[in-house]
């Protein structure tokens, strides 16, 4: 395609996206966040806490998931439902994510969500989605399920492929998953309404190290997981949850093969004593990782503490966790990790809180490759330890439609995984260099401006100190920002423009090199209300800015995706 034709395609796409703006229609106002607190508040059970996770929360800055090219993805971060909690100091960094999440596309196995989108009076439910994007990028997704009263099951399949926006940037993959759940009926209050569920999943993905010294270097990832859980009913004397899983993760890098087998077992319980909830739990993880030689990683933790307890306008939460862990290179961890939180609600709209905690974060090959897709599979894996984390926060509900959160977090972390380039330029490995002090300030707000309009903004700043790395953590930006606005029109059209800014990022702990900052713009449309059909379109990197996600790995240029989804 000539440069002239590329510009014509871009202009035509933008015209289609912006042409569908007209008169507005009322839609249901999302429920306001709860602000009332009382000393007699009922302590929720484990199951109720799981359901409560669906409440709207402030978003976190979360750059789109790793995408090599313009592949439509259907679970981008929902700005109202992404927790402000983060997994370690690294958040997912990647390329602009094409595709719009259809309203019926929900995480497999989350029964409350599936029931919300299921037409009343029907036992069958599901969704089928297909799209086509720039750079020859087809995508297909389907889910089928059936509710038989006390028994429910669902099957899910997905396929994606793209030729890529540059040579060797092609990518393809697919996955399949099956879940089932059964509600028990028993004369025993311990078992009545308890839920027994299971999951089976497998998938494969293939891509190239297109920014490395050998761009033909190909990686194939495979995964297989099986697991189950048993959750108590609401009338059980003690709320409990049992979970277990086994995961196999395989990596084939051209002629090199690696694997990771992981087993997990967890038991959590909660008992209300008056207005205080006592929580306890045991978690055990055992992982075998390697190729010719296997390494064993493990973690065992025991927890005892209280749930958040309100005493008039004051809340308190205390607990402690004992952790014993083992990593590579004879890493041994044995420590008591306390946690304490206190907060005060005042003026009918503000809650100020202070939290102190210590923790050990389990590091596995699978979660590190998910964070850094071009990581060497033979990297050394050590668990990160938060010596301490202190966070002060101010949450405010200014009125029914405007909420905000400001927080400052200070942490001291041992064994932060530092990305380091190798002799095979463009293939990273991990190194560990003593203690790192990290300070993060974050301010965010979201507003249901009207029944038709929603706006959200989050800005975050990071500052780190470590004499061994000159204070730098590779690829951790000093400033990040996300802005999103959504409007719904009278004929069922939702329009969502968004901006994401990432400040410059150091590329090495040993040099002054850094990647320049970049600004990404996107524009999404979703037209629903045509029976059970939804039509969607999305344009990413609308301004066609050139940037690098990782050093020498170019980010996605302007890309457009069109598709439709049907649910039943």
Coordinates of C-alpha atoms in Angstrom, one line a residue:
X1 CA 0.0 0.0 0.0
X2 CA 1.5 3.4 -1.0
X3 CA 1.9 6.2 1.4
X4 CA -0.9 8.1 -0.4
X5 CA -3.3 5.2 0.1
X6 CA -2.3 4.9 3.7
X7 CA -3.3 8.5 4.3
X8 CA -6.6 8.0 2.4
X9 CA -7.4 4.9 4.6
X10 CA -6.6 6.8 7.7
X11 CA -8.8 9.8 6.7
X12 CA -11.7 7.5 5.7
X13 CA -11.5 5.6 9.1
X14 CA -11.5 8.9 11.1
X15 CA -14.5 10.1 9.0
X16 CA -16.4 6.9 9.8
X17 CA -15.6 7.2 13.5
X18 CA -16.6 10.8 13.9
X19 CA -19.6 10.9 11.6
X20 CA -21.9 9.1 14.0
X21 CA -22.4 11.8 16.6
X22 CA -26.0 13.1 17.2
X23 CA -28.6 13.6 19.9
X24 CA -28.4 12.1 23.4
X25 CA -30.4 9.6 25.3
X26 CA -30.6 8.8 29.0
X27 CA -28.9 5.7 30.3
X28 CA -28.9 4.3 33.9
X29 CA -26.7 6.2 36.3
X30 CA -24.1 3.9 37.9
X31 CA -24.7 3.5 41.6
X32 CA -22.7 5.9 43.8
X33 CA -19.8 4.6 45.9
X34 CA -20.9 3.8 49.5
X35 CA -19.9 6.5 52.0
X36 CA -21.9 5.7 55.0
X37 CA -20.1 3.8 57.8
X38 CA -21.3 2.5 61.1
X39 CA -20.2 0.5 64.0
X40 CA -22.8 -2.1 63.5
X41 CA -22.0 -2.9 59.9
X42 CA -22.3 -6.6 59.1
X43 CA -18.9 -8.3 58.3
X44 CA -19.2 -9.9 54.8
X45 CA -18.5 -13.5 54.2
X46 CA -15.9 -14.7 51.7
X47 CA -18.5 -15.0 49.0
X48 CA -19.9 -11.6 49.7
X49 CA -16.4 -10.1 49.5
X50 CA -15.9 -11.7 46.1
X51 CA -19.2 -10.2 44.8
X52 CA -18.3 -6.8 46.3
X53 CA -15.3 -6.6 44.0
X54 CA -17.7 -5.7 41.2
X55 CA -18.3 -2.3 42.8
X56 CA -17.0 0.7 40.8
X57 CA -13.5 1.8 42.0
X58 CA -11.0 4.4 41.0
X59 CA -8.9 3.3 38.0
X60 CA -5.2 2.8 38.1
X61 CA -2.9 3.9 35.4
X62 CA -2.6 0.8 33.3
X63 CA -1.1 1.0 29.8
X64 CA -2.6 -1.5 27.5
X65 CA -1.6 -5.2 27.6
X66 CA 1.4 -6.3 25.4
X67 CA 0.3 -6.3 21.8
X68 CA 2.8 -6.7 19.0
X69 CA 0.4 -5.6 16.3
X70 CA -3.2 -4.6 15.7
X71 CA -5.0 -7.5 17.2
X72 CA -8.4 -6.9 18.6
X73 CA -8.6 -7.6 22.3
X74 CA -11.9 -7.7 24.2
X75 CA -11.0 -7.1 27.8
X76 CA -9.2 -3.7 28.0
X77 CA -9.1 -2.1 31.4
X78 CA -12.5 -0.9 32.5
X79 CA -11.8 2.5 33.9
X80 CA -14.6 2.1 36.5
X81 CA -13.8 -1.4 37.6
X82 CA -10.0 -1.7 37.7
X83 CA -8.7 -1.8 41.3
X84 CA -6.2 0.8 42.4
X85 CA -4.1 -2.0 43.8
X86 CA -1.0 -2.9 41.7
X87 CA 1.0 -6.1 41.2
X88 CA 4.4 -5.0 42.3
X89 CA 6.1 -1.9 41.0
X90 CA 5.7 -2.8 37.3
X91 CA 2.4 -2.4 35.5
X92 CA 1.8 -3.8 32.1
X93 CA 3.4 -1.7 29.5
X94 CA 2.8 -2.3 25.8
X95 CA 1.3 -1.0 22.6
X96 CA -2.0 0.7 22.1
X97 CA -4.7 -1.9 22.3
X98 CA -7.2 -2.1 19.4
X99 CA -10.6 -3.5 19.8
X100 CA -13.5 -2.5 22.0
X101 CA -14.8 -4.7 24.8
X102 CA -18.3 -5.7 24.0
X103 CA -20.7 -5.2 26.9
X104 CA -21.5 -9.0 26.9
X105 CA -17.8 -10.0 27.0
X106 CA -17.0 -10.9 30.6
X107 CA -14.3 -12.9 32.3
X108 CA -15.1 -16.6 32.0
X109 CA -16.3 -18.0 35.3
X110 CA -17.6 -14.8 36.9
X111 CA -21.1 -16.0 37.4
X112 CA -22.6 -12.7 38.7
X113 CA -21.5 -10.9 35.5
X114 CA -22.7 -13.6 33.2
X115 CA -26.1 -13.6 34.9
X116 CA -26.3 -9.8 34.6
X117 CA -25.9 -10.0 30.8
X118 CA -28.0 -13.1 30.4
X119 CA -31.6 -12.6 28.9
X120 CA -34.2 -13.5 31.6
X121 CA -35.9 -16.8 31.2
X122 CA -33.3 -18.4 29.1
X123 CA -31.1 -21.3 30.2
X124 CA -28.6 -20.8 27.3
X125 CA -26.3 -17.8 27.1
X126 CA -23.3 -16.8 25.2
X127 CA -21.6 -14.4 22.8
X128 CA -19.9 -14.6 19.4
X129 CA -17.5 -11.9 18.2
X130 CA -15.6 -11.3 15.0
X131 CA -13.4 -8.4 13.9
X132 CA -10.9 -7.4 11.3
X133 CA -8.1 -4.8 11.8
X134 CA -5.2 -3.1 10.2
X135 CA -2.2 -5.2 9.1
X136 CA -4.5 -8.2 8.2
X137 CA -5.6 -8.9 11.8
X138 CA -8.6 -11.2 12.1
X139 CA -10.0 -12.0 15.5
X140 CA -12.7 -14.4 16.6
X141 CA -14.2 -15.2 20.0
X142 CA -17.1 -17.3 21.1
X143 CA -18.6 -18.4 24.4
X144 CA -21.5 -20.8 25.0
X145 CA -23.0 -21.7 28.3
X146 CA -26.1 -23.2 29.9
X147 CA -27.7 -22.6 33.3
X148 CA -29.4 -25.8 34.6
X149 CA -30.5 -24.4 37.9
X150 CA -28.0 -25.7 40.4
X151 CA -25.5 -26.6 37.6
X152 CA -23.9 -24.2 35.2
X153 CA -21.2 -24.6 32.5
X154 CA -19.5 -22.5 29.9
X155 CA -17.2 -23.1 27.0
X156 CA -15.0 -20.4 25.4
X157 CA -12.7 -20.2 22.4
X158 CA -10.6 -17.5 20.9
X159 CA -8.3 -17.1 17.8
X160 CA -6.2 -14.1 16.6
X161 CA -3.6 -13.5 13.9
X162 CA -1.8 -10.6 12.3
X163 CA 0.8 -10.1 9.7
X164 CA 2.3 -7.2 11.7
X165 CA 3.0 -3.6 11.0
X166 CA 6.6 -4.3 10.1
X167 CA 8.7 -7.3 9.0
X168 CA 8.8 -10.1 11.6
X169 CA 6.2 -8.5 13.7
X170 CA 3.6 -11.2 12.9
X171 CA 1.8 -12.9 15.7
X172 CA -0.9 -15.5 16.2
X173 CA -2.5 -17.5 18.9
X174 CA -5.6 -19.2 20.3
X175 CA -7.0 -20.5 23.5
X176 CA -9.8 -22.7 24.8
X177 CA -11.4 -22.8 28.3
X178 CA -14.2 -24.6 30.0
X179 CA -15.7 -23.9 33.4
X180 CA -18.5 -25.4 35.4
X181 CA -20.1 -24.7 38.8
X182 CA -22.7 -26.4 40.9
X183 CA -24.6 -25.1 43.9
X184 CA -25.1 -27.6 46.7
X185 CA -28.4 -28.2 48.6
X186 CA -27.8 -29.7 52.0
X187 CA -29.4 -29.9 55.4
X188 CA -26.0 -28.8 56.9
X189 CA -25.5 -25.1 57.1
X190 CA -21.8 -25.7 56.4
X191 CA -22.6 -27.0 52.9
X192 CA -26.0 -25.5 51.9
X193 CA -25.7 -23.1 49.0
X194 CA -22.0 -23.8 48.8
X195 CA -20.5 -23.6 45.3
X196 CA -18.2 -26.1 43.8
X197 CA -16.5 -25.0 40.6
X198 CA -13.8 -26.1 38.2
X199 CA -11.8 -24.8 35.2
X200 CA -9.8 -26.3 32.4
X201 CA -7.9 -24.1 30.0
X202 CA -5.2 -24.4 27.3
X203 CA -3.7 -22.2 24.6
X204 CA -0.8 -21.3 22.5
X205 CA 0.8 -18.1 21.1
X206 CA 3.6 -17.4 18.7
X207 CA 5.6 -14.2 18.0
X208 CA 9.0 -13.0 16.9
X209 CA 11.7 -10.9 18.7
X210 CA 11.3 -8.3 15.9
X211 CA 13.4 -5.7 17.6
X212 CA 16.3 -7.9 18.5
X213 CA 19.7 -8.5 16.8
X214 CA 18.0 -11.6 15.2
X215 CA 14.5 -10.5 14.3
X216 CA 13.7 -14.0 13.0
X217 CA 14.1 -15.4 16.5
X218 CA 10.7 -17.0 17.2
X219 CA 9.0 -17.8 20.5
X220 CA 6.1 -20.1 21.0
X221 CA 4.3 -20.1 24.4
X222 CA 1.9 -22.9 25.5
X223 CA -0.2 -23.1 28.6
X224 CA -2.4 -25.7 30.3
X225 CA -4.2 -25.1 33.5
X226 CA -6.7 -27.0 35.6
X227 CA -8.2 -25.9 38.9
X228 CA -11.2 -25.8 41.2
X229 CA -12.6 -24.0 44.2
X230 CA -15.2 -24.6 46.9
X231 CA -16.9 -21.6 48.4
X232 CA -19.2 -21.6 51.4
X233 CA -22.8 -20.4 51.3
X234 CA -24.0 -17.3 53.0
X235 CA -25.5 -19.2 56.0
X236 CA -22.4 -21.1 56.8
X237 CA -21.2 -20.5 60.4
X238 CA -17.8 -19.8 59.1
X239 CA -17.1 -18.3 55.6
X240 CA -14.5 -20.3 53.8
X241 CA -13.0 -20.8 50.4
X242 CA -10.7 -23.6 49.2
X243 CA -8.8 -23.2 45.9
X244 CA -6.3 -25.5 44.1
X245 CA -4.8 -25.4 40.6
X246 CA -2.1 -26.9 38.5
X247 CA -0.5 -24.9 35.6
X248 CA 2.0 -26.0 32.9
X249 CA 3.7 -23.2 31.0
X250 CA 6.0 -24.1 28.1
X251 CA 8.4 -21.9 26.1
X252 CA 10.1 -22.8 22.8
X253 CA 12.6 -20.3 21.6
X254 CA 13.6 -21.6 18.2
X255 CA 15.6 -24.7 19.2
X256 CA 15.6 -24.0 23.0
X257 CA 12.9 -25.4 25.2
X258 CA 11.9 -24.4 28.8
X259 CA 9.0 -25.3 31.0
X260 CA 7.3 -24.3 34.3
X261 CA 5.0 -26.5 36.3
X262 CA 3.2 -24.8 39.2
X263 CA 0.9 -26.2 41.9
X264 CA -1.2 -24.0 44.2
X265 CA -3.4 -24.8 47.3
X266 CA -5.1 -22.1 49.3
X267 CA -7.6 -22.1 52.2
X268 CA -9.2 -18.9 53.5
X269 CA -11.7 -18.5 56.3
X270 CA -13.6 -15.8 58.1
X271 CA -15.7 -15.7 61.3
X272 CA -17.7 -12.8 62.6
X273 CA -17.4 -12.0 66.3
X274 CA -19.8 -9.2 67.0
X275 CA -18.9 -6.5 64.5
X276 CA -15.3 -7.8 64.0
X277 CA -14.5 -10.2 61.3
X278 CA -11.6 -12.6 62.0
X279 CA -9.8 -13.8 58.9
X280 CA -7.3 -16.5 58.5
X281 CA -5.6 -18.4 55.6
X282 CA -3.0 -20.7 54.4
X283 CA -1.4 -20.5 50.9
X284 CA 1.1 -22.9 49.4
X285 CA 2.8 -22.6 46.0
X286 CA 5.3 -25.0 44.5
X287 CA 6.9 -24.4 41.1
X288 CA 9.5 -26.3 39.0
X289 CA 11.1 -24.3 36.3
X290 CA 14.0 -25.0 33.9
X291 CA 15.1 -26.9 30.8
X292 CA 18.0 -29.3 31.1
X293 CA 18.2 -28.6 34.9
X294 CA 15.1 -27.9 37.0
X295 CA 14.9 -25.3 39.8
X296 CA 12.4 -25.4 42.5
X297 CA 10.6 -22.3 43.8
X298 CA 8.2 -22.4 46.6
X299 CA 6.2 -20.2 49.0
X300 CA 4.1 -21.0 52.1
X301 CA 2.2 -18.3 54.0
X302 CA 0.0 -18.3 57.1
X303 CA -2.3 -15.3 57.7
X304 CA -4.3 -14.2 60.7
X305 CA -6.0 -10.8 61.0
X306 CA -9.2 -8.8 61.1
X307 CA -11.4 -7.4 58.4
X308 CA -12.0 -3.7 58.2
X309 CA -13.9 -2.8 61.4
X310 CA -15.8 0.5 61.8
X311 CA -16.1 2.2 65.2
X312 CA -18.4 5.1 64.4
X313 CA -16.3 7.2 61.9
X314 CA -13.1 5.3 62.5
X315 CA -12.0 2.1 60.9
X316 CA -9.2 -0.3 61.9
X317 CA -7.7 -3.3 60.2
X318 CA -4.8 -5.4 61.6
X319 CA -3.1 -8.7 60.7
X320 CA 0.1 -10.5 60.1
X321 CA 1.4 -13.1 57.7
X322 CA 4.3 -15.5 58.1
X323 CA 6.0 -16.3 54.9
X324 CA 8.6 -18.9 54.0
X325 CA 9.9 -18.8 50.4
X326 CA 12.7 -20.3 48.3
X327 CA 14.0 -18.9 45.0
X328 CA 16.9 -19.5 42.7
X329 CA 20.6 -19.2 43.7
X330 CA 19.8 -20.5 47.2
X331 CA 17.5 -17.6 48.0
X332 CA 15.8 -18.3 51.4
X333 CA 13.1 -16.1 53.0
X334 CA 11.6 -16.5 56.4
X335 CA 9.8 -13.4 57.8
X336 CA 6.8 -12.1 59.6
X337 CA 4.9 -9.6 57.5
X338 CA 2.5 -7.4 59.5
X339 CA -0.3 -5.3 58.2
X340 CA -2.2 -2.4 59.8
X341 CA -4.6 0.2 58.4
X342 CA -6.5 3.0 60.1
X343 CA -8.8 5.5 58.6
X344 CA -11.2 8.3 59.6
X345 CA -14.4 9.4 57.7
X346 CA -15.2 13.1 58.2
X347 CA -17.4 15.9 56.7
X348 CA -19.7 13.3 55.2
X349 CA -17.5 13.0 52.1
X350 CA -13.8 12.3 52.9
X351 CA -11.9 9.3 54.2
X352 CA -8.3 9.7 55.2
X353 CA -6.3 6.5 55.8
X354 CA -2.8 5.3 56.6
X355 CA -1.6 1.7 55.8
X356 CA 1.5 -0.1 56.8
X357 CA 2.4 -3.5 55.5
X358 CA 5.2 -5.9 54.6
X359 CA 5.0 -8.6 52.0
X360 CA 6.8 -11.2 49.8
X361 CA 5.8 -11.3 46.1
X362 CA 6.1 -14.7 44.4
X363 CA 8.1 -14.5 41.1
X364 CA 7.5 -17.0 38.4
X365 CA 8.6 -17.4 34.8
X366 CA 5.1 -17.1 33.5
X367 CA 4.3 -13.8 35.3
X368 CA 7.7 -12.3 34.3
X369 CA 7.2 -13.2 30.6
X370 CA 3.7 -11.7 30.8
X371 CA 5.3 -8.5 32.0
X372 CA 8.3 -8.6 29.6
X373 CA 7.5 -10.7 26.5
X374 CA 11.1 -10.6 25.2
X375 CA 12.6 -12.0 28.4
X376 CA 15.2 -14.8 28.3
X377 CA 13.5 -18.0 29.5
X378 CA 16.7 -18.9 31.4
X379 CA 16.6 -15.9 33.6
X380 CA 17.3 -16.1 37.3
X381 CA 14.1 -15.9 39.4
X382 CA 14.1 -14.5 42.9
X383 CA 11.1 -13.4 45.0
X384 CA 10.8 -9.7 45.7
X385 CA 10.4 -8.6 49.4
X386 CA 8.7 -5.5 50.5
X387 CA 10.6 -4.6 53.7
X388 CA 7.9 -2.1 54.3
X389 CA 5.2 -0.2 52.4
X390 CA 3.6 2.9 53.9
X391 CA 0.7 4.6 52.1
X392 CA -1.4 7.6 53.0
X393 CA -4.6 8.3 51.1
X394 CA -7.5 10.7 50.9
X395 CA -10.7 9.4 49.3
X396 CA -13.4 11.9 48.6
X397 CA -17.0 11.5 47.4
X398 CA -17.7 15.2 46.6
X399 CA -21.3 14.4 45.6
X400 CA -23.3 11.7 43.8
X401 CA -21.3 12.1 40.5
X402 CA -17.8 13.1 41.5
X403 CA -15.2 11.1 43.4
X404 CA -11.4 11.4 43.8
X405 CA -8.5 9.7 45.4
X406 CA -5.0 11.1 46.3
X407 CA -2.3 8.8 47.7
X408 CA 1.4 8.8 48.4
X409 CA 3.1 5.4 48.7
X410 CA 6.6 4.8 50.1
X411 CA 8.2 1.3 49.9
X412 CA 11.6 -0.4 50.4
X413 CA 12.0 -3.4 48.2
X414 CA 14.6 -6.1 48.2
X415 CA 15.4 -8.1 45.0
X416 CA 13.5 -5.9 42.6
X417 CA 13.7 -7.7 39.2
X418 CA 15.8 -5.4 37.0
X419 CA 15.6 -5.8 33.2
X420 CA 19.1 -6.1 31.6
X421 CA 19.9 -6.4 27.9
X422 CA 22.1 -9.4 27.0
X423 CA 24.7 -10.2 24.3
X424 CA 21.7 -11.3 22.2
X425 CA 20.6 -7.6 21.9
X426 CA 16.9 -7.3 22.4
X427 CA 16.6 -10.4 24.6
X428 CA 16.4 -9.3 28.2
X429 CA 17.5 -11.1 31.4
X430 CA 16.9 -10.3 35.1
X431 CA 19.3 -9.0 37.7
X432 CA 18.9 -8.1 41.3
X433 CA 20.8 -5.3 43.0
X434 CA 20.0 -4.8 46.7
X435 CA 17.5 -2.5 48.2
X436 CA 15.3 -0.1 46.2
X437 CA 13.3 2.8 47.7
X438 CA 10.3 3.7 45.6
X439 CA 8.0 6.7 46.1
X440 CA 4.8 6.9 44.1
X441 CA 2.2 9.7 44.2
X442 CA -1.1 9.2 42.5
X443 CA -4.1 11.4 42.0
X444 CA -7.3 10.3 40.2
X445 CA -10.9 11.3 39.8
X446 CA -13.9 10.0 38.0
X447 CA -17.2 11.7 37.3
X448 CA -20.6 10.6 36.2
X449 CA -21.2 14.1 34.8
X450 CA -24.7 13.2 33.7
X451 CA -26.7 10.1 32.9
X452 CA -25.0 10.1 29.5
X453 CA -21.4 11.3 30.2
X454 CA -18.6 9.7 32.1
X455 CA -15.1 11.2 32.6
X456 CA -12.0 9.8 34.4
X457 CA -8.4 10.9 34.8
X458 CA -5.4 9.4 36.7
X459 CA -1.9 10.9 37.0
X460 CA 1.0 9.1 38.7
X461 CA 4.6 10.0 39.5
X462 CA 7.4 7.7 40.5
X463 CA 10.8 8.3 42.1
X464 CA 13.2 5.6 43.0
X465 CA 16.6 5.3 44.8
X466 CA 19.1 2.6 44.7
X467 CA 22.9 3.3 44.8
X468 CA 23.6 0.2 42.7
X469 CA 21.4 1.3 39.8
X470 CA 21.9 5.1 40.1
X471 CA 18.3 5.3 41.3
X472 CA 16.9 3.9 38.0
X473 CA 14.5 1.1 37.4
X474 CA 14.5 0.3 33.7
X475 CA 11.2 1.0 31.9
X476 CA 9.6 2.5 34.9
X477 CA 8.4 6.0 33.8
X478 CA 8.6 9.0 36.0
X479 CA 5.2 10.2 35.0
X480 CA 2.1 8.4 33.6
X481 CA -1.3 9.8 32.9
X482 CA -4.6 8.4 31.5
X483 CA -7.7 10.5 30.5
X484 CA -10.9 9.0 29.2
X485 CA -14.3 10.4 28.4
X486 CA -17.5 8.4 27.3
X487 CA -20.8 9.7 26.0
X488 CA -23.9 7.7 25.0
X489 CA -26.2 9.0 22.2
X490 CA -30.0 8.5 21.7
X491 CA -29.7 5.7 19.2
X492 CA -27.5 3.5 21.4
X493 CA -24.1 4.7 20.3
X494 CA -21.3 5.0 22.9
X495 CA -18.3 7.2 22.0
X496 CA -15.1 7.0 24.0
X497 CA -12.0 9.1 23.2
X498 CA -8.9 8.5 25.4
X499 CA -5.4 9.8 25.9
X500 CA -2.5 8.1 27.5
X501 CA 0.9 9.8 28.3
X502 CA 4.1 8.1 29.3
X503 CA 7.1 10.1 30.3
X504 CA 10.7 9.0 29.3
X505 CA 11.9 5.7 30.7
X506 CA 15.4 4.6 31.5
X507 CA 16.5 1.5 29.4
X508 CA 19.4 0.4 31.6
X509 CA 20.6 0.6 35.2
X510 CA 24.1 1.0 34.0
X511 CA 23.8 3.8 31.4
X512 CA 22.1 7.1 30.9
X513 CA 20.1 5.9 27.9
X514 CA 16.4 6.4 28.0
X515 CA 13.3 6.1 25.7
X516 CA 11.5 9.4 24.9
X517 CA 8.0 9.9 26.2
X518 CA 5.0 9.5 24.1
X519 CA 1.3 10.4 23.9
X520 CA -1.2 7.9 22.6
X521 CA -4.7 8.8 21.4
X522 CA -7.6 6.4 20.7
X523 CA -11.2 6.7 19.7
X524 CA -13.8 3.9 20.2
X525 CA -17.4 3.5 19.1
X526 CA -19.9 0.9 20.2
X527 CA -23.4 0.7 18.8
X528 CA -25.8 -1.5 20.7
X529 CA -29.6 -1.7 20.9
X530 CA -30.1 -3.6 17.6
X531 CA -31.7 -6.6 19.2
X532 CA -28.7 -8.6 20.5
X533 CA -26.2 -7.2 18.0
X534 CA -23.4 -4.9 18.8
X535 CA -21.2 -3.1 16.2
X536 CA -17.9 -1.6 17.2
X537 CA -15.0 0.3 15.8
X538 CA -11.8 1.6 17.2
X539 CA -8.8 3.7 16.1
X540 CA -5.6 3.5 18.0
X541 CA -2.6 5.9 17.9
X542 CA -4.8 8.3 15.9
X543 CA -2.0 10.8 15.5
X544 CA 0.4 8.1 14.2
X545 CA 3.1 8.9 16.7
X546 CA 6.3 6.9 16.5
X547 CA 7.5 5.4 19.8
X548 CA 9.2 2.4 21.3
X549 CA 7.7 0.2 23.9
X550 CA 11.0 -1.5 24.6
X551 CA 14.3 -0.4 23.3
X552 CA 14.4 -1.1 19.5
X553 CA 10.8 -2.5 19.6
X554 CA 8.6 0.0 17.8
X555 CA 5.1 0.5 19.1
X556 CA 1.9 0.2 17.1
X557 CA 1.3 2.9 14.5
X558 CA -2.1 4.1 13.5
X559 CA -4.5 1.1 13.4
X560 CA -8.2 0.6 13.0
X561 CA -10.4 -2.3 13.9
X562 CA -14.0 -3.0 12.9
X563 CA -16.2 -5.8 14.1
X564 CA -19.5 -7.0 15.5
X565 CA -20.7 -9.1 18.4
X566 CA -23.9 -11.1 18.9
X567 CA -25.1 -12.3 22.3
X568 CA -27.9 -14.7 23.4

